[in-house]
CSV table of C-alpha atoms and ligand atoms in Angstrom, one decimal:
chain,number,residue,atom,x,y,z
A,100,UNK,CA,0.0,-0.1,0.1
A,101,UNK,CA,1.4,3.6,-0.7
A,102,UNK,CA,1.8,5.9,2.4
A,103,UNK,CA,-1.9,5.5,4.0
A,104,UNK,CA,-5.2,6.4,2.5
A,105,UNK,CA,-7.0,9.5,3.0
A,106,UNK,CA,-10.7,9.5,3.0
A,107,UNK,CA,-13.0,12.6,3.9
A,108,UNK,CA,-16.8,12.6,4.6
A,109,UNK,CA,-18.9,15.4,3.6
A,110,UNK,CA,-22.5,16.6,3.8
A,111,UNK,CA,-25.0,18.7,5.1
A,112,UNK,CA,-25.3,19.3,9.1
A,113,UNK,CA,-27.3,16.2,10.3
A,114,UNK,CA,-26.2,14.1,7.1
A,115,UNK,CA,-25.0,11.3,9.2
A,116,UNK,CA,-21.2,11.9,8.6
A,117,UNK,CA,-20.1,11.3,12.4
A,118,UNK,CA,-22.3,8.4,12.9
A,119,UNK,CA,-21.2,6.7,9.6
A,120,UNK,CA,-17.7,7.7,9.8
A,121,UNK,CA,-17.4,5.8,13.4
A,122,UNK,CA,-19.2,2.7,12.2
A,123,UNK,CA,-16.8,2.7,9.2
A,124,UNK,CA,-13.8,3.1,11.4
A,125,UNK,CA,-15.1,-0.1,13.8
A,126,UNK,CA,-15.7,-2.2,10.6
A,127,UNK,CA,-12.1,-1.6,9.0
A,128,UNK,CA,-10.5,-2.1,12.6
A,129,UNK,CA,-12.2,-5.4,12.7
A,130,UNK,CA,-10.9,-6.4,9.2
A,131,UNK,CA,-7.5,-5.8,10.3
A,132,UNK,CA,-6.8,-2.1,9.1
A,133,UNK,CA,-5.0,0.6,11.1
A,134,UNK,CA,-7.7,3.3,10.8
A,135,UNK,CA,-7.6,7.0,12.5
A,136,UNK,CA,-11.1,8.8,12.7
A,137,UNK,CA,-10.5,12.4,13.1
A,138,UNK,CA,-12.1,15.7,12.7
A,139,UNK,CA,-10.7,19.4,12.6
A,140,UNK,CA,-9.3,20.6,15.1
A,141,UNK,CA,-8.8,16.7,16.1
A,142,UNK,CA,-7.0,17.4,19.5
A,143,UNK,CA,-4.3,19.9,17.9
A,144,UNK,CA,-3.6,22.5,20.6
A,145,UNK,CA,-3.0,25.3,17.9
A,146,UNK,CA,-5.8,24.3,15.8
A,147,UNK,CA,-8.1,24.2,19.0
A,148,UNK,CA,-7.0,27.7,19.8
A,149,UNK,CA,-7.9,29.1,16.5
A,150,UNK,CA,-11.1,27.3,16.3
A,151,UNK,CA,-11.8,29.1,19.9
A,152,UNK,CA,-11.6,32.5,18.1
A,153,UNK,CA,-13.7,31.3,15.3
A,154,UNK,CA,-16.7,30.2,17.8
A,155,UNK,CA,-16.2,33.0,20.3
A,156,UNK,CA,-19.5,34.8,20.1
A,157,UNK,CA,-17.9,38.0,21.2
A,158,UNK,CA,-16.3,38.0,17.9
A,159,UNK,CA,-19.1,39.7,16.0
A,160,UNK,CA,-17.1,42.1,13.8
A,161,UNK,CA,-15.3,39.0,12.5
A,162,UNK,CA,-15.0,39.7,8.6
A,163,UNK,CA,-15.8,36.7,6.3
A,164,UNK,CA,-12.5,36.5,4.7
A,165,UNK,CA,-10.8,36.5,8.1
A,166,UNK,CA,-13.2,33.6,9.0
A,167,UNK,CA,-12.4,31.7,5.7
A,168,UNK,CA,-8.5,32.0,6.5
A,169,UNK,CA,-8.9,31.0,10.2
A,170,UNK,CA,-10.7,27.9,9.0
A,171,UNK,CA,-7.9,27.3,6.3
A,172,UNK,CA,-5.4,27.8,9.2
A,173,UNK,CA,-6.9,25.4,11.6
A,174,UNK,CA,-7.1,22.8,8.8
A,175,UNK,CA,-3.5,23.3,7.9
A,176,UNK,CA,-2.3,22.7,11.6
A,177,UNK,CA,-4.5,19.6,11.9
A,178,UNK,CA,-3.4,18.3,8.8
A,179,UNK,CA,0.2,18.5,9.7
A,180,UNK,CA,-0.1,17.6,13.3
A,181,UNK,CA,-2.6,14.7,13.0
A,182,UNK,CA,-3.6,13.5,9.2
A,183,UNK,CA,0.0,13.5,7.7
A,184,UNK,CA,1.4,11.7,10.7
A,185,UNK,CA,-1.2,8.8,10.5
A,186,UNK,CA,-0.9,8.7,6.6
A,187,UNK,CA,3.0,8.5,7.0
A,188,UNK,CA,2.3,5.6,9.5
A,189,UNK,CA,0.4,3.8,6.6
A,190,UNK,CA,-3.1,4.1,8.2
A,191,UNK,CA,-6.5,4.9,6.6
A,192,UNK,CA,-7.5,8.2,7.8
A,193,UNK,CA,-11.4,9.2,8.1
A,194,UNK,CA,-11.6,12.7,8.1
A,195,UNK,CA,-15.0,14.0,9.2
A,196,UNK,CA,-15.4,17.2,7.0
A,197,UNK,CA,-12.4,18.8,5.1
A,198,UNK,CA,-11.8,21.5,2.3
A,199,UNK,CA,-15.0,20.6,0.4
A,200,UNK,CA,-16.9,22.0,3.7
A,201,UNK,CA,-15.2,25.2,3.5
A,202,UNK,CA,-16.1,25.3,-0.4
A,203,UNK,CA,-19.8,24.6,0.2
A,204,UNK,CA,-20.6,26.6,3.3
A,205,UNK,CA,-18.0,29.5,2.8
A,206,UNK,CA,-17.7,29.6,-1.0
A,207,UNK,CA,-21.1,28.6,-2.2
A,208,UNK,CA,-23.7,29.3,1.1
A,209,UNK,CA,-21.9,32.1,2.6
A,210,UNK,CA,-21.0,33.4,-1.0
A,211,UNK,CA,-17.6,34.3,-0.7
A,212,UNK,CA,-16.8,32.7,-3.9
A,213,UNK,CA,-15.5,28.8,-4.3
A,214,UNK,CA,-12.5,30.0,-6.3
A,215,UNK,CA,-11.3,32.1,-3.5
A,216,UNK,CA,-11.9,29.5,-0.8
A,217,UNK,CA,-10.2,26.9,-3.1
A,218,UNK,CA,-7.1,29.1,-3.5
A,219,UNK,CA,-6.6,29.6,0.2
A,220,UNK,CA,-7.4,26.1,1.1
A,221,UNK,CA,-4.8,24.7,-1.7
A,222,UNK,CA,-2.1,26.9,-0.1
A,223,UNK,CA,-3.0,25.2,3.5
A,224,UNK,CA,-3.3,21.8,2.3
A,225,UNK,CA,-0.2,22.1,0.0
A,226,UNK,CA,-1.5,19.3,-2.3
A,227,UNK,CA,-2.6,16.9,0.3
A,228,UNK,CA,-6.0,16.3,-1.4
A,229,UNK,CA,-8.3,13.5,-0.2
A,230,UNK,CA,-7.7,10.2,-2.3
A,231,UNK,CA,-11.7,9.9,-1.9
A,232,UNK,CA,-14.5,12.0,-0.5
A,233,UNK,CA,-17.8,10.4,0.1
A,234,UNK,CA,-20.6,13.0,0.0
A,235,UNK,CA,-23.4,11.8,2.2
A,236,UNK,CA,-26.5,13.2,0.3
A,237,UNK,CA,-29.8,14.0,2.2
A,238,UNK,CA,-32.6,16.3,1.4
A,239,UNK,CA,-32.3,19.4,3.7
A,240,UNK,CA,-35.6,18.4,5.4
A,241,UNK,CA,-33.8,14.8,6.4
A,242,UNK,CA,-30.8,16.8,7.6
A,243,UNK,CA,-33.0,19.0,9.8
A,244,UNK,CA,-35.2,16.3,11.2
A,245,UNK,CA,-32.0,14.2,12.1
A,246,UNK,CA,-30.5,17.3,14.0
A,247,UNK,CA,-33.6,17.5,15.9
A,248,UNK,CA,-33.6,14.0,16.7
A,249,UNK,CA,-29.9,14.4,18.1
A,250,UNK,CA,-31.4,17.3,20.3
A,251,UNK,CA,-29.9,20.0,18.6
A,252,UNK,CA,-31.6,23.4,18.9
A,253,UNK,CA,-34.3,23.7,16.6
A,254,UNK,CA,-33.4,26.3,13.9
A,255,UNK,CA,-36.3,25.7,11.8
A,256,UNK,CA,-36.4,29.6,10.5
A,257,UNK,CA,-36.6,30.4,7.0
A,258,UNK,CA,-33.0,31.8,6.9
A,259,UNK,CA,-31.4,29.0,8.2
A,260,UNK,CA,-33.5,26.3,5.9
A,261,UNK,CA,-32.4,28.9,2.9
A,262,UNK,CA,-28.8,28.5,3.9
A,263,UNK,CA,-28.8,24.8,4.2
A,264,UNK,CA,-30.3,24.6,0.8
A,265,UNK,CA,-27.4,27.1,-0.7
A,266,UNK,CA,-24.8,24.3,1.3
A,267,UNK,CA,-26.7,21.5,-0.5
A,268,UNK,CA,-26.5,22.9,-3.8
A,269,UNK,CA,-22.9,23.9,-3.3
A,270,UNK,CA,-22.2,20.3,-2.6
A,271,UNK,CA,-24.1,19.2,-5.6
A,272,UNK,CA,-22.1,21.6,-7.7
A,273,UNK,CA,-18.9,20.2,-6.2
A,274,UNK,CA,-19.9,16.7,-7.2
A,275,UNK,CA,-20.3,17.6,-10.6
A,276,UNK,CA,-16.8,19.4,-10.7
A,277,UNK,CA,-15.0,16.5,-9.3
A,278,UNK,CA,-16.8,13.4,-10.3
A,279,UNK,CA,-13.6,11.3,-9.9
A,280,UNK,CA,-12.7,12.3,-6.3
A,281,UNK,CA,-16.3,12.6,-4.9
A,282,UNK,CA,-18.6,9.6,-4.6
A,283,UNK,CA,-22.2,10.3,-3.7
A,284,UNK,CA,-23.9,8.1,-1.0
A,285,UNK,CA,-27.5,8.0,-0.7
A,286,UNK,CA,-27.5,8.8,2.8
A,287,UNK,CA,-31.5,8.9,3.1
A,288,UNK,CA,-31.3,5.0,3.5
A,289,UNK,CA,-30.7,3.3,7.0
A,290,UNK,CA,-27.6,3.8,8.8
A,291,UNK,CA,-26.6,0.2,8.1
A,292,UNK,CA,-27.0,0.3,4.1
A,293,UNK,CA,-25.0,3.9,4.3
A,294,UNK,CA,-22.3,2.2,6.4
A,295,UNK,CA,-22.0,-0.6,3.9
A,296,UNK,CA,-22.2,1.4,0.8
A,297,UNK,CA,-19.6,3.7,2.2
A,298,UNK,CA,-17.4,0.8,3.3
A,299,UNK,CA,-17.4,-0.6,-0.2
A,300,UNK,CA,-16.5,2.6,-1.8
A,301,UNK,CA,-13.1,3.0,0.6
A,302,UNK,CA,-12.3,-0.7,0.3
A,303,UNK,CA,-12.1,-0.1,-3.8
A,304,UNK,CA,-10.0,2.7,-2.8
A,305,UNK,CA,-7.7,0.9,-0.3
A,306,UNK,CA,-7.5,-2.3,-2.7
A,307,UNK,CA,-6.3,-0.1,-5.7
A,308,UNK,CA,-3.4,1.0,-3.6
A,309,UNK,CA,-2.5,-2.5,-2.1
B,280,ATP,N1,-29.1,7.0,8.1
B,280,ATP,C1,-29.6,7.1,9.0
B,280,ATP,N2,-30.8,6.9,9.3
B,280,ATP,C2,-31.6,7.8,10.3
B,280,ATP,N3,-30.8,8.3,11.2
B,280,ATP,C3,-29.6,8.6,11.1
B,280,ATP,C4,-28.9,8.2,10.0
B,280,ATP,N4,-27.5,8.6,9.9
B,280,ATP,C5,-27.4,9.4,11.4
B,280,ATP,N5,-28.5,9.3,11.6
B,280,ATP,C6,-29.1,10.1,13.0
B,280,ATP,O1,-28.9,11.3,12.8
B,280,ATP,C7,-28.6,12.4,13.7
B,280,ATP,C8,-27.3,13.1,13.0
B,280,ATP,O2,-26.3,12.2,12.6
B,280,ATP,P1,-24.8,12.5,12.8
B,280,ATP,O3,-24.6,13.4,13.9
B,280,ATP,O4,-23.9,11.4,12.3
B,280,ATP,O5,-24.7,13.9,11.4
B,280,ATP,P2,-23.5,14.8,11.3
B,280,ATP,O6,-23.4,14.6,9.6
B,280,ATP,O7,-22.2,14.4,11.8
B,280,ATP,O8,-23.9,16.2,11.5
B,280,ATP,P3,-23.2,17.5,11.6
B,280,ATP,O9,-22.8,18.1,10.4
B,280,ATP,O10,-24.1,18.5,12.5
B,280,ATP,O11,-21.7,17.1,12.7
B,280,ATP,C9,-27.7,11.3,14.9
B,280,ATP,O12,-28.9,11.2,16.0
B,280,ATP,C10,-28.0,9.8,14.1
B,280,ATP,O13,-28.0,8.8,15.0
B,281,MG,MG1,-21.0,15.4,13.0
C-alpha cells in the first residue's frame, strides 16, 4: 500500500457523517486495518486555539474572509499534526469534513466564492487532497429532522433553511466538478445501508493501493 489512504466525509448538517464515519472505522479495524477517525481541530492544541477564536460569540466583527483564513489555518495545523503523521504510518485516515465543507459553506452558501476558498485552502493543504471523498446526500428536511433527533437546537427559521439549501446546492456543484474524487452516497437510507455502501467505496480505494 502507498503511504496511507486519505478519506473525507462530507454532507449537510445532520446527514450522518459522524455516525457513519465511526461505524466504518469500527468495521475497518475489525478487518485488521489500521484506521484513524478524526475531525478538525482533532486534538491539535494550536488548531483548537484557532477554533476558539472562530467560535467566540464576542467576535461579532469577524470579517468573512478572516473567518475563511482561520478555518484554512486550523485545517493546515490539524493536517500537519494529525493527518499526515497517520498517513505516514500507513493508516487509513477517515476525516469528518475537510476542504469541501469550506467550499460548500463559505464559498457557496456564504457566497465568498468557490475559487477564492479553493485558493486559500490549496495553500493550506499544499497538495494533500483526499484520495476519496464520500458525499452523504440527504435532503435539507432529512438533515433537519436528524439534527432535531440528536437534540440540537431547533433552527427551523426560513433563513437557516435557505442557508442549508445553498450548502446542499454547493455540494452538488462540487460533485459535478470533481466526479472522480467525490462519490455520492444516498444517505436517506438506513444507517446500516449507508455504512455498507461507504465501506465498499473505501475498500475500492484501499485495494487500488495495495
Ligand atoms: N441513515 C440514518 N438514518 C437515520 N438516522 C440517522 C442516519 N444517520 C444518522 N442518523 C442520526 O441522525 C443524527 C445526526 O447524525 P450525525 O450526528 O452523524 O450527523 P452529522 O452529519 O455528523 O452532523 P453534523 O454536520 O452536525 O456534525 C444522529 O442522531 C444519528 O443517530
Ligand atoms: Mg458530525
